[in-house]
Short mmCIF file of C-alpha atoms in Angstrom, two decimals:
data_model
loop_
_atom_site.label_atom_id
_atom_site.label_comp_id
_atom_site.label_asym_id
_atom_site.label_seq_id
_atom_site.Cartn_x
_atom_site.Cartn_y
_atom_site.Cartn_z
CA MET A 1 30.21 -15.70 20.16
CA GLN A 2 30.79 -12.16 18.59
CA GLY A 3 34.27 -10.70 17.26
CA LYS A 4 35.92 -7.50 18.16
CA CYS A 5 34.18 -4.43 17.41
CA ARG A 6 36.40 -2.55 14.70
CA TYR A 7 34.89 0.61 15.94
CA ALA A 8 35.06 3.03 19.01
CA VAL A 9 32.59 1.49 21.71
CA GLY A 10 30.31 3.92 23.05
CA GLU A 11 30.62 6.95 20.49
CA VAL A 12 28.46 8.11 18.07
CA LEU A 13 29.60 6.96 14.53
CA ASP A 14 28.80 8.25 10.92
CA LEU A 15 28.47 4.73 8.78
CA PRO A 16 27.46 3.65 5.36
CA ASP A 17 24.52 1.70 6.22
CA ALA A 18 26.35 -1.69 4.87
CA ASP A 19 28.96 -0.86 7.34
CA TYR A 20 26.65 -0.83 10.17
CA ARG A 21 25.01 -3.94 9.20
CA ALA A 22 28.17 -6.15 9.05
CA ILE A 23 28.98 -4.95 13.24
CA ASP A 24 28.52 -8.21 14.70
CA ALA A 25 26.43 -6.69 17.58
CA ILE A 26 22.80 -7.22 18.80
CA SER A 27 20.27 -4.80 17.36
CA GLN A 28 17.00 -3.48 19.08
CA SER A 29 14.92 -5.55 16.19
CA GLY A 30 17.02 -8.73 17.46
CA VAL A 31 16.02 -8.02 21.18
CA ARG A 32 12.69 -7.83 20.15
CA MET A 33 12.70 -10.78 18.03
CA PHE A 34 13.90 -12.98 20.95
CA ALA A 35 11.30 -11.40 23.53
CA THR A 36 8.51 -12.27 20.95
CA GLU A 37 9.80 -15.45 19.26
CA GLY A 38 11.99 -16.63 21.32
CA PRO A 39 15.66 -17.57 21.64
CA TRP A 40 16.03 -20.71 19.15
CA VAL A 41 14.16 -18.26 16.21
CA TYR A 42 16.73 -15.84 17.21
CA TYR A 43 19.48 -18.37 17.22
CA CYS A 44 18.69 -19.34 13.52
CA ARG A 45 18.35 -15.66 12.15
CA GLN A 46 20.98 -13.90 14.08
CA VAL A 47 23.76 -16.01 15.09
CA ALA A 48 23.83 -19.53 12.79
CA ARG A 49 22.10 -17.55 10.08
CA THR A 50 20.45 -20.73 8.74
CA HIS A 51 17.32 -19.17 8.22
CA HIS A 52 16.60 -15.58 6.76
CA THR A 53 13.87 -13.21 6.79
CA PRO A 54 13.24 -12.59 2.84
CA VAL A 55 13.94 -8.93 1.71
CA THR A 56 10.52 -7.91 0.23
CA ARG A 57 9.34 -5.04 -2.13
CA ALA A 58 7.98 -3.45 0.53
CA MET A 59 10.96 -3.54 2.91
CA GLU A 60 13.24 -2.08 0.17
CA LEU A 61 11.02 1.01 -0.76
CA GLY A 62 10.84 1.45 3.28
CA ARG A 63 14.37 1.49 3.63
CA ALA A 64 14.61 3.77 0.44
CA GLY A 65 12.00 5.58 2.10
CA HIS A 66 14.09 6.49 4.98
CA ARG A 67 17.08 7.51 3.30
CA PHE A 68 15.07 10.02 1.21
CA LEU A 69 13.87 11.56 4.36
CA GLU A 70 17.20 12.53 5.38
CA VAL A 71 18.06 16.50 5.41
CA GLY A 72 19.30 17.16 2.13
CA CYS A 73 19.38 13.76 0.72
CA ASP A 74 20.27 13.61 -3.08
CA VAL A 75 17.34 11.63 -5.20
CA ASP A 76 19.92 10.32 -7.44
CA GLN A 77 21.63 8.71 -4.40
CA VAL A 78 18.70 6.79 -3.36
CA PHE A 79 16.53 5.78 -6.48
CA LEU A 80 16.67 4.97 -9.89
CA VAL A 81 13.71 5.79 -11.98
CA GLU A 82 12.53 3.32 -14.33
CA PRO A 83 11.21 4.51 -17.73
CA ASP A 84 7.70 5.29 -17.95
CA VAL A 85 7.47 6.04 -21.88
CA VAL A 86 9.15 4.65 -25.10
CA ASP A 87 11.90 6.98 -25.76
CA ASP A 88 14.91 4.72 -27.28
CA ALA A 89 14.15 4.24 -30.70
CA ASP A 90 16.72 1.26 -31.28
CA LEU A 91 14.99 -0.74 -28.30
CA CYS A 92 11.67 -0.02 -29.98
CA GLU A 93 12.55 -1.66 -33.40
CA LYS A 94 14.38 -4.64 -31.88
CA ILE A 95 11.36 -5.59 -29.43
CA ASN A 96 8.93 -5.02 -32.32
CA SER A 97 11.03 -7.05 -34.96
CA GLU A 98 10.90 -9.88 -32.11
CA LEU A 99 7.14 -9.32 -31.85
CA GLU A 100 7.40 -9.80 -35.81
CA SER A 101 9.43 -12.89 -36.09
CA LYS A 102 7.17 -14.78 -33.49
CA LYS A 103 3.95 -13.65 -35.31
CA SER A 104 2.68 -12.05 -32.09
CA ALA A 105 -0.58 -10.53 -31.81
CA ALA A 106 0.64 -8.10 -28.77
CA ALA A 107 0.41 -4.32 -29.72
CA ARG A 108 3.50 -2.98 -31.37
CA LEU A 109 5.40 -0.25 -29.34
CA GLU A 110 5.65 3.16 -30.67
CA MET A 111 8.07 6.12 -29.55
CA GLY A 112 6.19 7.98 -26.81
CA MET A 113 3.94 5.57 -25.88
CA THR A 114 2.89 5.24 -22.09
CA LEU A 115 4.63 1.86 -20.44
CA ASN A 116 2.53 -0.19 -18.27
CA ASN A 117 2.80 -3.20 -16.04
CA ARG A 118 0.55 -5.37 -17.70
CA SER A 119 2.28 -5.99 -21.15
CA LYS A 120 4.97 -8.17 -21.61
CA ALA A 121 6.62 -6.05 -24.49
CA HIS A 122 6.42 -3.21 -22.26
CA LYS A 123 7.89 -4.87 -19.34
CA GLN A 124 10.82 -6.31 -21.59
CA TYR A 125 11.53 -2.47 -22.87
CA ARG A 126 11.57 -1.50 -19.12
CA GLU A 127 14.22 -4.65 -18.32
CA LEU A 128 16.06 -4.12 -21.47
CA ALA A 129 16.50 -0.34 -20.53
CA MET A 130 17.66 -1.08 -17.38
CA ALA A 131 20.15 -3.09 -18.20
CA GLY A 132 23.78 -2.66 -17.87
CA VAL A 133 22.60 0.44 -15.74
CA ASP A 134 24.71 0.63 -12.75
CA VAL A 135 22.35 0.32 -9.93
CA GLY A 136 24.69 0.25 -6.91
CA ASP A 137 22.37 0.42 -3.62
CA ARG A 138 19.63 2.52 -5.31
CA VAL A 139 15.81 1.20 -5.39
CA ILE A 140 14.41 1.04 -8.60
CA VAL A 141 11.28 2.80 -8.76
CA PRO A 142 8.62 4.06 -11.05
CA SER A 143 8.42 7.79 -11.29
CA ASP A 144 4.88 7.53 -9.62
CA LYS A 145 6.31 6.22 -6.70
CA LEU A 146 9.19 8.96 -6.55
CA ALA A 147 6.39 11.36 -6.95
CA GLN A 148 5.00 10.07 -3.91
CA PHE A 149 8.33 9.81 -1.73
CA ARG A 150 8.53 13.93 -2.78
CA GLU A 151 5.11 14.36 -1.36
CA SER A 152 5.79 12.36 1.88
CA VAL A 153 8.81 14.69 2.39
CA GLN A 154 6.56 17.70 1.77
CA SER A 155 4.26 16.50 4.52
CA LEU A 156 6.75 16.65 7.09
CA LYS A 157 7.45 20.47 6.03
CA ASP A 158 4.19 21.37 6.03
CA ASN A 159 3.19 20.15 9.62
CA GLU A 160 4.57 22.74 11.79
CA THR A 161 5.29 20.19 14.82
CA CYS A 162 7.10 17.83 12.65
CA ARG A 163 8.74 20.91 11.23
CA SER A 164 9.87 22.72 14.45
CA ILE A 165 11.21 19.64 15.64
CA LEU A 166 13.52 19.11 12.98
CA LEU A 167 14.45 22.67 12.37
CA SER A 168 14.85 22.81 16.39
CA GLY A 169 18.85 22.06 16.42
CA PRO A 170 21.82 20.47 14.30
CA ALA A 171 21.09 16.57 13.98
CA GLN A 172 23.11 13.70 12.68
CA CYS A 173 21.38 11.77 10.01
CA GLU A 174 21.45 8.20 10.41
CA ALA A 175 23.67 8.16 13.47
CA SER A 176 25.07 4.60 14.88
CA ILE A 177 26.30 3.60 18.11
CA VAL A 178 27.59 0.20 19.73
CA ARG A 179 27.89 -0.24 23.45
CA GLU A 180 29.26 -3.03 25.17
CA ASP A 181 27.44 -4.55 28.23
CA ALA A 182 30.08 -4.11 31.17
CA GLU A 183 29.79 -7.40 32.70
CA SER A 184 29.57 -9.89 29.65
CA GLY A 185 31.28 -7.81 26.59
CA VAL A 186 28.22 -8.67 24.60
CA LEU A 187 27.99 -5.47 22.11
CA PHE A 188 24.60 -4.29 21.39
CA LYS A 189 24.19 -1.47 18.44
CA CYS A 190 21.44 0.69 17.08
CA ARG A 191 21.00 3.24 14.15
CA ALA A 192 18.95 6.32 14.31
CA ASP A 193 17.25 8.13 11.63
CA ALA A 194 18.07 11.29 13.24
CA LEU A 195 19.99 12.13 16.18
CA PHE A 196 19.50 15.48 18.10
CA ALA A 197 20.81 16.80 21.64
CA ASP A 198 17.64 16.39 23.11
CA ARG A 199 15.95 13.71 21.21
CA ILE A 200 15.83 10.44 18.76
CA VAL A 201 13.66 11.13 15.92
CA ASP A 202 12.79 7.85 13.77
CA TYR A 203 10.82 8.04 10.27
CA LYS A 204 8.02 5.26 9.84
CA PHE A 205 5.40 5.14 7.02
CA THR A 206 1.97 3.80 8.54
CA LYS A 207 -1.09 3.01 7.18
CA HIS A 208 -2.97 5.06 9.63
CA ARG A 209 -3.83 8.69 9.30
CA ASN A 210 -4.93 9.00 12.64
CA PRO A 211 -2.23 9.32 15.53
CA SER A 212 -5.12 7.82 18.37
CA ARG A 213 -5.35 4.67 15.95
CA TRP A 214 -1.43 4.38 15.40
CA LYS A 215 -0.90 4.61 19.16
CA LYS A 216 -3.08 1.57 19.95
CA GLU A 217 -1.38 -0.35 17.56
CA ALA A 218 1.91 0.49 18.72
CA ARG A 219 1.10 -1.00 22.16
CA PHE A 220 1.50 -4.47 20.58
CA ASP A 221 3.99 -4.03 17.71
CA GLY A 222 7.38 -3.52 19.64
CA SER A 223 7.25 0.06 18.90
CA TYR A 224 7.97 1.13 22.72
CA PHE A 225 10.69 -1.45 23.10
CA GLN A 226 12.46 0.02 20.18
CA ALA A 227 12.27 3.58 21.63
CA LEU A 228 13.51 2.21 25.39
CA TYR A 229 16.27 0.78 23.37
CA TYR A 230 17.41 3.45 21.36
CA MET A 231 17.09 6.25 24.54
CA GLN A 232 19.15 3.59 26.37
CA LEU A 233 22.14 3.13 24.02
CA PHE A 234 22.11 7.11 22.95
CA LYS A 235 21.28 8.26 26.23
CA ARG A 236 18.62 10.56 25.06
CA ASP A 237 15.33 10.92 27.21
CA LYS A 238 12.83 11.37 24.29
CA PHE A 239 12.00 9.43 21.24
CA THR A 240 9.77 10.90 18.40
CA TRP A 241 7.96 9.03 15.49
CA MET A 242 7.58 11.08 12.81
CA LEU A 243 4.89 9.11 11.18
CA ILE A 244 3.61 9.53 7.53
CA SER A 245 0.64 7.91 5.62
CA ASN A 246 2.00 5.57 3.10
CA GLN A 247 -0.81 6.44 0.72
CA SER A 248 -1.49 9.74 -1.27
CA PRO A 249 -2.46 12.09 -0.30
CA HIS A 250 0.22 11.61 2.43
CA GLU A 251 -0.23 13.59 5.88
CA SER A 252 2.18 13.42 8.90
CA PHE A 253 2.58 13.65 12.66
CA ALA A 254 4.88 13.37 15.52
CA VAL A 255 4.39 11.08 18.54
CA THR A 256 7.19 11.20 21.50
CA VAL A 257 7.65 9.23 24.18
CA ARG A 258 9.75 10.00 27.45
CA ARG A 259 11.98 7.46 29.04
CA GLU A 260 10.54 8.02 32.49
CA SER A 261 6.96 6.86 31.05
CA LEU A 262 8.33 3.42 30.13
CA GLN A 263 9.90 3.07 33.71
CA SER A 264 6.33 2.84 34.93
CA ASP A 265 3.26 0.98 34.44
CA THR A 266 1.13 3.87 32.32
CA SER A 267 -2.14 2.67 31.08
CA ALA A 268 -0.54 2.40 27.61
CA THR A 269 2.40 0.62 28.12
CA ALA A 270 0.90 -1.78 30.87
CA GLN A 271 -1.42 -3.22 28.13
CA PHE A 272 1.87 -3.92 26.24
CA CYS A 273 3.40 -5.83 28.89
CA GLU A 274 0.20 -7.62 29.48
CA HIS A 275 0.16 -8.23 25.66
CA LEU A 276 3.79 -10.26 26.56
CA GLY A 277 1.94 -11.81 29.10
CA ARG A 278 3.75 -9.93 32.03
CA LYS A 279 2.87 -7.57 34.69
CA ARG A 280 5.59 -5.18 34.90
CA SER A 281 7.11 -2.04 33.21
CA ILE A 282 8.74 -2.13 30.05
CA ALA A 283 11.90 -1.46 31.40
CA GLU A 284 11.84 -4.44 33.51
CA ILE A 285 10.78 -6.64 30.60
CA ALA A 286 13.40 -5.28 28.35
CA ARG A 287 15.97 -5.62 31.26
CA ASP A 288 15.30 -9.31 31.70
CA THR A 289 15.11 -9.91 27.96
CA VAL A 290 18.46 -8.43 27.54
CA GLU A 291 19.83 -10.58 30.41
CA SER A 292 18.64 -14.03 29.06
CA LEU A 293 19.78 -12.81 25.51
CA VAL A 294 23.41 -12.50 26.95
CA ASP A 295 22.96 -15.62 29.03
CA CYS A 296 21.95 -17.85 25.81
CA TYR A 297 25.59 -15.97 24.10
CA LEU A 298 27.58 -16.77 27.19
CA ASN A 299 26.23 -20.40 27.30
CA ASP A 300 25.80 -20.84 23.70
CA GLU A 301 22.46 -22.54 24.70
CA TRP A 302 19.37 -21.43 22.68
CA HIS A 303 16.57 -23.71 23.29
CA HIS A 304 13.71 -22.46 25.76
CA GLU A 305 14.04 -24.50 29.32
CA GLN A 306 10.79 -26.49 28.41
CA TRP A 307 12.72 -28.12 25.33
CA TYR A 308 14.32 -30.33 28.01
CA GLY A 309 11.28 -31.70 29.92
CA GLU A 310 7.71 -32.50 29.22
CA SER A 311 5.20 -30.08 30.65
CA ASP A 312 2.37 -30.20 32.70
CA LEU A 313 -0.56 -28.46 31.36
CA GLU A 314 -2.09 -28.21 34.58
CA ASP A 315 1.14 -25.84 36.06
CA GLU A 316 0.58 -23.21 33.59
CA ASN A 317 -0.67 -19.77 35.00
CA TRP A 318 -3.72 -19.27 32.59
#
């Protein structure tokens, strides 16, 4: 069962990312995992923690990109740029000496040479150059990747709609909140990229350059769940995705969903519900999912009901 929360429940919190992640509460990604992958997967990853989703390079860059998109975020707090040219004479001489001693046929390093990712000597130079550097929670990136993130931010500023939303009023970046289920005492949490008086903004990198294509994908990837969950916990009626193409040249666009549209069976949300095999609104599915999740916590029972018996194929509703 969850431990007691050390933070004020029901209040918007300004917390470092590590402190937020340490809060023993259910996140929207957890609710989505429970809904799509089942209670046993949720238990193994979120409760027992015997199985972990590996943190990939793409996930690291995605998180760093979110931080970089914050208003007024300092680049040096988010990224550590790895060297892209040979500029340390001592390191250059050391690596060349090793190559000589091994009688290696590899090309020797030269001052001012542009580093690449193919040569072992170039990789060794980068590793030695970064050794001893206090990385902290920063993400190491090549200079061209940093340039792409800068272009991403500029694409938001260049988009009149995105710019007007971001300048519409004061916002709290990386705002966190914890709420308690009144009946069970189970805690839920979420963290918004930007929280405004009238809406929540979520930055998202996407492979799509066309809003219509992203909307079609969003019907099946759990984005609607995320929006409803955030609006319920933060008590806002609008949720806006600031979508940025993840390939250069970067372009951005805004997509907004309102809470009332997720309470009814609009054509888009109905497709998502049908995708989950259910014929109700997203709000009803989300409520049932949360109730089932709370029951699992209270009863400490995490297997699907059919775990305990043999099911008959003829009983299934195809």
